């Protein structure tokens, strides 16, 4: 259980932050920026949920928000040569499978697309599209982190972020009256 009695510690005043392992890293470190962007994704989902009226989608988003905290904890505790004094929280394939099932559930009644979708339609869809683009940035960052020498990233976290943006795309279409109020891209329309 996490207990937060004191919110400020002043330990970050030197421009560093502590990882779950106790290691200090600069606040601009790619690992720190990656889990910060995962947190930004989570916050954007909180805004999107303010607009969601579909209880099924809201429950899915709440689960995803919790999973994103798990991912942040996973990223904040990198694997290393030394075994930590505690069992680190790691993303699992079951979390990836669950989001895939949610995508399939929401996508089942959507008409196939004949063009790309412009972000928008309803307030809810626009908020979900914004969260989708932030999730894509988090995905790019986690993949970049995984390519860095001496950095280890749990592959389930990469898979989860990849599926998350797909989920948010399908959820945005779903809340746009099952795709009926999607705004489709018309290539070259304004030439």
Tab-separated table of C-alpha atoms in Angstrom:
chain	number	residue	atom	x	y	z
A	1	UNK	CA	0.000	0.000	0.000
A	2	UNK	CA	1.182	3.486	-0.822
A	3	UNK	CA	0.970	6.114	1.902
A	4	UNK	CA	1.675	9.720	0.959
A	5	UNK	CA	1.839	11.871	4.067
A	6	UNK	CA	4.094	14.599	2.754
A	7	UNK	CA	3.728	15.715	-0.846
A	8	UNK	CA	6.877	17.770	-1.234
A	9	UNK	CA	10.274	16.342	-0.306
A	10	UNK	CA	12.624	18.913	-1.861
A	11	UNK	CA	14.825	16.041	-3.106
A	12	UNK	CA	14.036	17.025	-6.699
A	13	UNK	CA	15.241	20.582	-6.240
A	14	UNK	CA	18.569	19.547	-7.765
A	15	UNK	CA	16.840	18.567	-11.035
A	16	UNK	CA	16.788	14.837	-10.344
A	17	UNK	CA	14.074	12.370	-9.447
A	18	UNK	CA	14.178	8.995	-7.735
A	19	UNK	CA	13.312	5.788	-9.529
A	20	UNK	CA	11.655	2.891	-7.736
A	21	UNK	CA	15.091	1.347	-7.311
A	22	UNK	CA	16.337	4.400	-5.407
A	23	UNK	CA	18.562	5.470	-8.302
A	24	UNK	CA	18.481	9.224	-9.037
A	25	UNK	CA	18.105	10.386	-12.629
A	26	UNK	CA	17.806	13.820	-14.248
A	27	UNK	CA	14.198	14.885	-14.676
A	28	UNK	CA	14.789	15.091	-18.441
A	29	UNK	CA	16.013	11.466	-18.581
A	30	UNK	CA	14.214	9.463	-21.289
A	31	UNK	CA	12.864	6.923	-18.774
A	32	UNK	CA	11.468	9.703	-16.588
A	33	UNK	CA	10.024	11.500	-19.623
A	34	UNK	CA	8.430	8.243	-20.775
A	35	UNK	CA	6.586	7.504	-17.567
A	36	UNK	CA	5.718	11.197	-17.350
A	37	UNK	CA	4.054	10.917	-20.761
A	38	UNK	CA	2.224	7.787	-19.587
A	39	UNK	CA	0.945	9.945	-16.698
A	40	UNK	CA	-0.055	12.650	-19.187
A	41	UNK	CA	-1.997	10.015	-21.140
A	42	UNK	CA	-3.722	8.985	-17.930
A	43	UNK	CA	-4.646	12.582	-17.109
A	44	UNK	CA	-6.087	13.072	-20.590
A	45	UNK	CA	-8.254	9.991	-20.018
A	46	UNK	CA	-9.530	11.612	-16.832
A	47	UNK	CA	-10.675	14.586	-18.921
A	48	UNK	CA	-12.216	12.312	-21.555
A	49	UNK	CA	-14.138	10.424	-18.873
A	50	UNK	CA	-15.863	13.681	-17.861
A	51	UNK	CA	-17.684	13.533	-21.212
A	52	UNK	CA	-18.366	9.785	-21.406
A	53	UNK	CA	-21.990	8.792	-20.815
A	54	UNK	CA	-21.661	5.134	-21.849
A	55	UNK	CA	-21.103	3.179	-18.621
A	56	UNK	CA	-19.370	0.314	-20.423
A	57	UNK	CA	-16.801	2.619	-22.018
A	58	UNK	CA	-16.348	4.513	-18.754
A	59	UNK	CA	-15.607	1.237	-16.937
A	60	UNK	CA	-13.100	0.298	-19.650
A	61	UNK	CA	-11.398	3.694	-19.341
A	62	UNK	CA	-11.242	3.418	-15.540
A	63	UNK	CA	-9.544	0.010	-15.876
A	64	UNK	CA	-7.131	1.480	-18.409
A	65	UNK	CA	-6.309	4.394	-16.093
A	66	UNK	CA	-5.389	1.913	-13.367
A	67	UNK	CA	-3.318	-0.097	-15.856
A	68	UNK	CA	-1.492	3.088	-16.873
A	69	UNK	CA	-0.486	3.597	-13.239
A	70	UNK	CA	0.829	0.021	-13.288
A	71	UNK	CA	2.800	0.868	-16.423
A	72	UNK	CA	4.230	3.981	-14.781
A	73	UNK	CA	5.321	1.900	-11.794
A	74	UNK	CA	6.857	-0.670	-14.145
A	75	UNK	CA	8.812	2.007	-16.010
A	76	UNK	CA	9.877	3.737	-12.787
A	77	UNK	CA	11.489	0.525	-11.556
A	78	UNK	CA	13.875	-0.586	-14.300
A	79	UNK	CA	15.254	-4.086	-14.331
A	80	UNK	CA	18.880	-4.172	-13.299
A	81	UNK	CA	21.637	-6.490	-12.248
A	82	UNK	CA	20.690	-6.237	-8.586
A	83	UNK	CA	17.424	-7.724	-7.383
A	84	UNK	CA	15.364	-5.102	-5.524
A	85	UNK	CA	14.261	-5.645	-1.937
A	86	UNK	CA	10.637	-5.809	-3.147
A	87	UNK	CA	8.748	-7.432	-6.010
A	88	UNK	CA	8.371	-4.710	-8.669
A	89	UNK	CA	4.989	-4.248	-10.310
A	90	UNK	CA	5.151	-5.334	-13.947
A	91	UNK	CA	2.673	-5.117	-16.806
A	92	UNK	CA	1.298	-8.487	-17.894
A	93	UNK	CA	0.024	-10.071	-21.079
A	94	UNK	CA	-3.386	-10.352	-19.385
A	95	UNK	CA	-3.629	-6.548	-19.386
A	96	UNK	CA	-2.807	-6.498	-23.107
A	97	UNK	CA	-5.368	-9.249	-23.763
A	98	UNK	CA	-8.063	-7.336	-21.843
A	99	UNK	CA	-7.604	-4.171	-23.885
A	100	UNK	CA	-7.680	-6.245	-27.094
A	101	UNK	CA	-11.000	-7.752	-25.963
A	102	UNK	CA	-12.325	-4.252	-25.246
A	103	UNK	CA	-11.299	-3.142	-28.754
A	104	UNK	CA	-13.081	-6.133	-30.281
A	105	UNK	CA	-16.217	-5.451	-28.216
A	106	UNK	CA	-16.443	-1.804	-29.294
A	107	UNK	CA	-15.441	-2.455	-32.899
A	108	UNK	CA	-18.043	-5.206	-33.439
A	109	UNK	CA	-20.858	-2.839	-34.417
A	110	UNK	CA	-18.846	-0.222	-36.325
A	111	UNK	CA	-19.047	0.079	-40.087
A	112	UNK	CA	-15.719	-0.428	-41.888
A	113	UNK	CA	-13.908	2.820	-42.653
A	114	UNK	CA	-13.566	4.096	-46.199
A	115	UNK	CA	-11.285	6.989	-45.272
A	116	UNK	CA	-9.224	8.237	-42.351
A	117	UNK	CA	-11.147	9.905	-39.526
A	118	UNK	CA	-10.484	13.518	-38.586
A	119	UNK	CA	-10.352	13.935	-34.787
A	120	UNK	CA	-13.678	15.285	-33.589
A	121	UNK	CA	-17.367	14.682	-34.035
A	122	UNK	CA	-18.527	14.966	-30.439
A	123	UNK	CA	-16.840	16.452	-27.365
A	124	UNK	CA	-16.277	12.942	-26.068
A	125	UNK	CA	-14.732	11.688	-29.310
A	126	UNK	CA	-12.480	14.744	-29.542
A	127	UNK	CA	-11.233	14.128	-25.980
A	128	UNK	CA	-10.614	10.456	-26.774
A	129	UNK	CA	-8.703	11.399	-29.932
A	130	UNK	CA	-6.550	13.811	-27.908
A	131	UNK	CA	-5.791	11.022	-25.438
A	132	UNK	CA	-5.000	8.749	-28.412
A	133	UNK	CA	-2.352	11.122	-29.737
A	134	UNK	CA	-0.742	11.446	-26.302
A	135	UNK	CA	-0.750	7.646	-25.988
A	136	UNK	CA	1.001	7.425	-29.374
A	137	UNK	CA	3.695	9.811	-28.127
A	138	UNK	CA	4.127	7.653	-25.013
A	139	UNK	CA	4.419	4.610	-27.278
A	140	UNK	CA	7.115	6.253	-29.403
A	141	UNK	CA	9.021	7.154	-26.256
A	142	UNK	CA	8.838	3.669	-24.708
A	143	UNK	CA	10.070	2.142	-27.975
A	144	UNK	CA	12.923	4.660	-28.058
A	145	UNK	CA	13.759	3.835	-24.429
A	146	UNK	CA	13.785	0.127	-25.292
A	147	UNK	CA	16.406	0.822	-27.986
A	148	UNK	CA	18.765	2.586	-25.566
A	149	UNK	CA	21.842	0.639	-24.425
A	150	UNK	CA	21.558	-0.606	-20.831
A	151	UNK	CA	17.835	0.150	-20.649
A	152	UNK	CA	15.330	-2.655	-20.254
A	153	UNK	CA	11.635	-2.270	-20.976
A	154	UNK	CA	8.918	-4.801	-20.284
A	155	UNK	CA	7.516	-5.743	-23.705
A	156	UNK	CA	3.983	-5.999	-22.275
A	157	UNK	CA	4.173	-2.246	-21.617
A	158	UNK	CA	5.039	-1.581	-25.256
A	159	UNK	CA	2.221	-3.840	-26.428
A	160	UNK	CA	-0.246	-2.190	-24.021
A	161	UNK	CA	0.521	1.325	-25.274
A	162	UNK	CA	0.234	0.170	-28.878
A	163	UNK	CA	-3.205	-1.317	-28.174
A	164	UNK	CA	-4.268	1.700	-26.121
A	165	UNK	CA	-4.168	4.087	-29.055
A	166	UNK	CA	-6.151	1.549	-31.106
A	167	UNK	CA	-8.682	1.272	-28.273
A	168	UNK	CA	-9.054	5.057	-28.050
A	169	UNK	CA	-9.583	5.319	-31.814
A	170	UNK	CA	-12.321	2.685	-31.727
A	171	UNK	CA	-13.876	4.203	-28.579
A	172	UNK	CA	-13.968	7.630	-30.278
A	173	UNK	CA	-15.779	6.110	-33.251
A	174	UNK	CA	-18.135	4.270	-30.920
A	175	UNK	CA	-19.158	7.453	-29.067
A	176	UNK	CA	-19.624	9.192	-32.443
A	177	UNK	CA	-22.936	7.352	-32.765
A	178	UNK	CA	-21.152	4.144	-33.755
A	179	UNK	CA	-19.178	6.003	-36.414
A	180	UNK	CA	-22.176	7.767	-37.978
A	181	UNK	CA	-20.951	11.211	-36.871
A	182	UNK	CA	-17.280	10.581	-37.659
A	183	UNK	CA	-15.736	13.320	-39.749
A	184	UNK	CA	-13.932	11.662	-42.644
A	185	UNK	CA	-10.833	13.004	-44.327
A	186	UNK	CA	-11.405	14.027	-47.939
A	187	UNK	CA	-7.980	13.965	-49.606
A	188	UNK	CA	-7.224	17.159	-51.523
A	189	UNK	CA	-10.643	18.655	-50.799
A	190	UNK	CA	-9.315	22.190	-50.265
A	191	UNK	CA	-6.841	22.455	-53.141
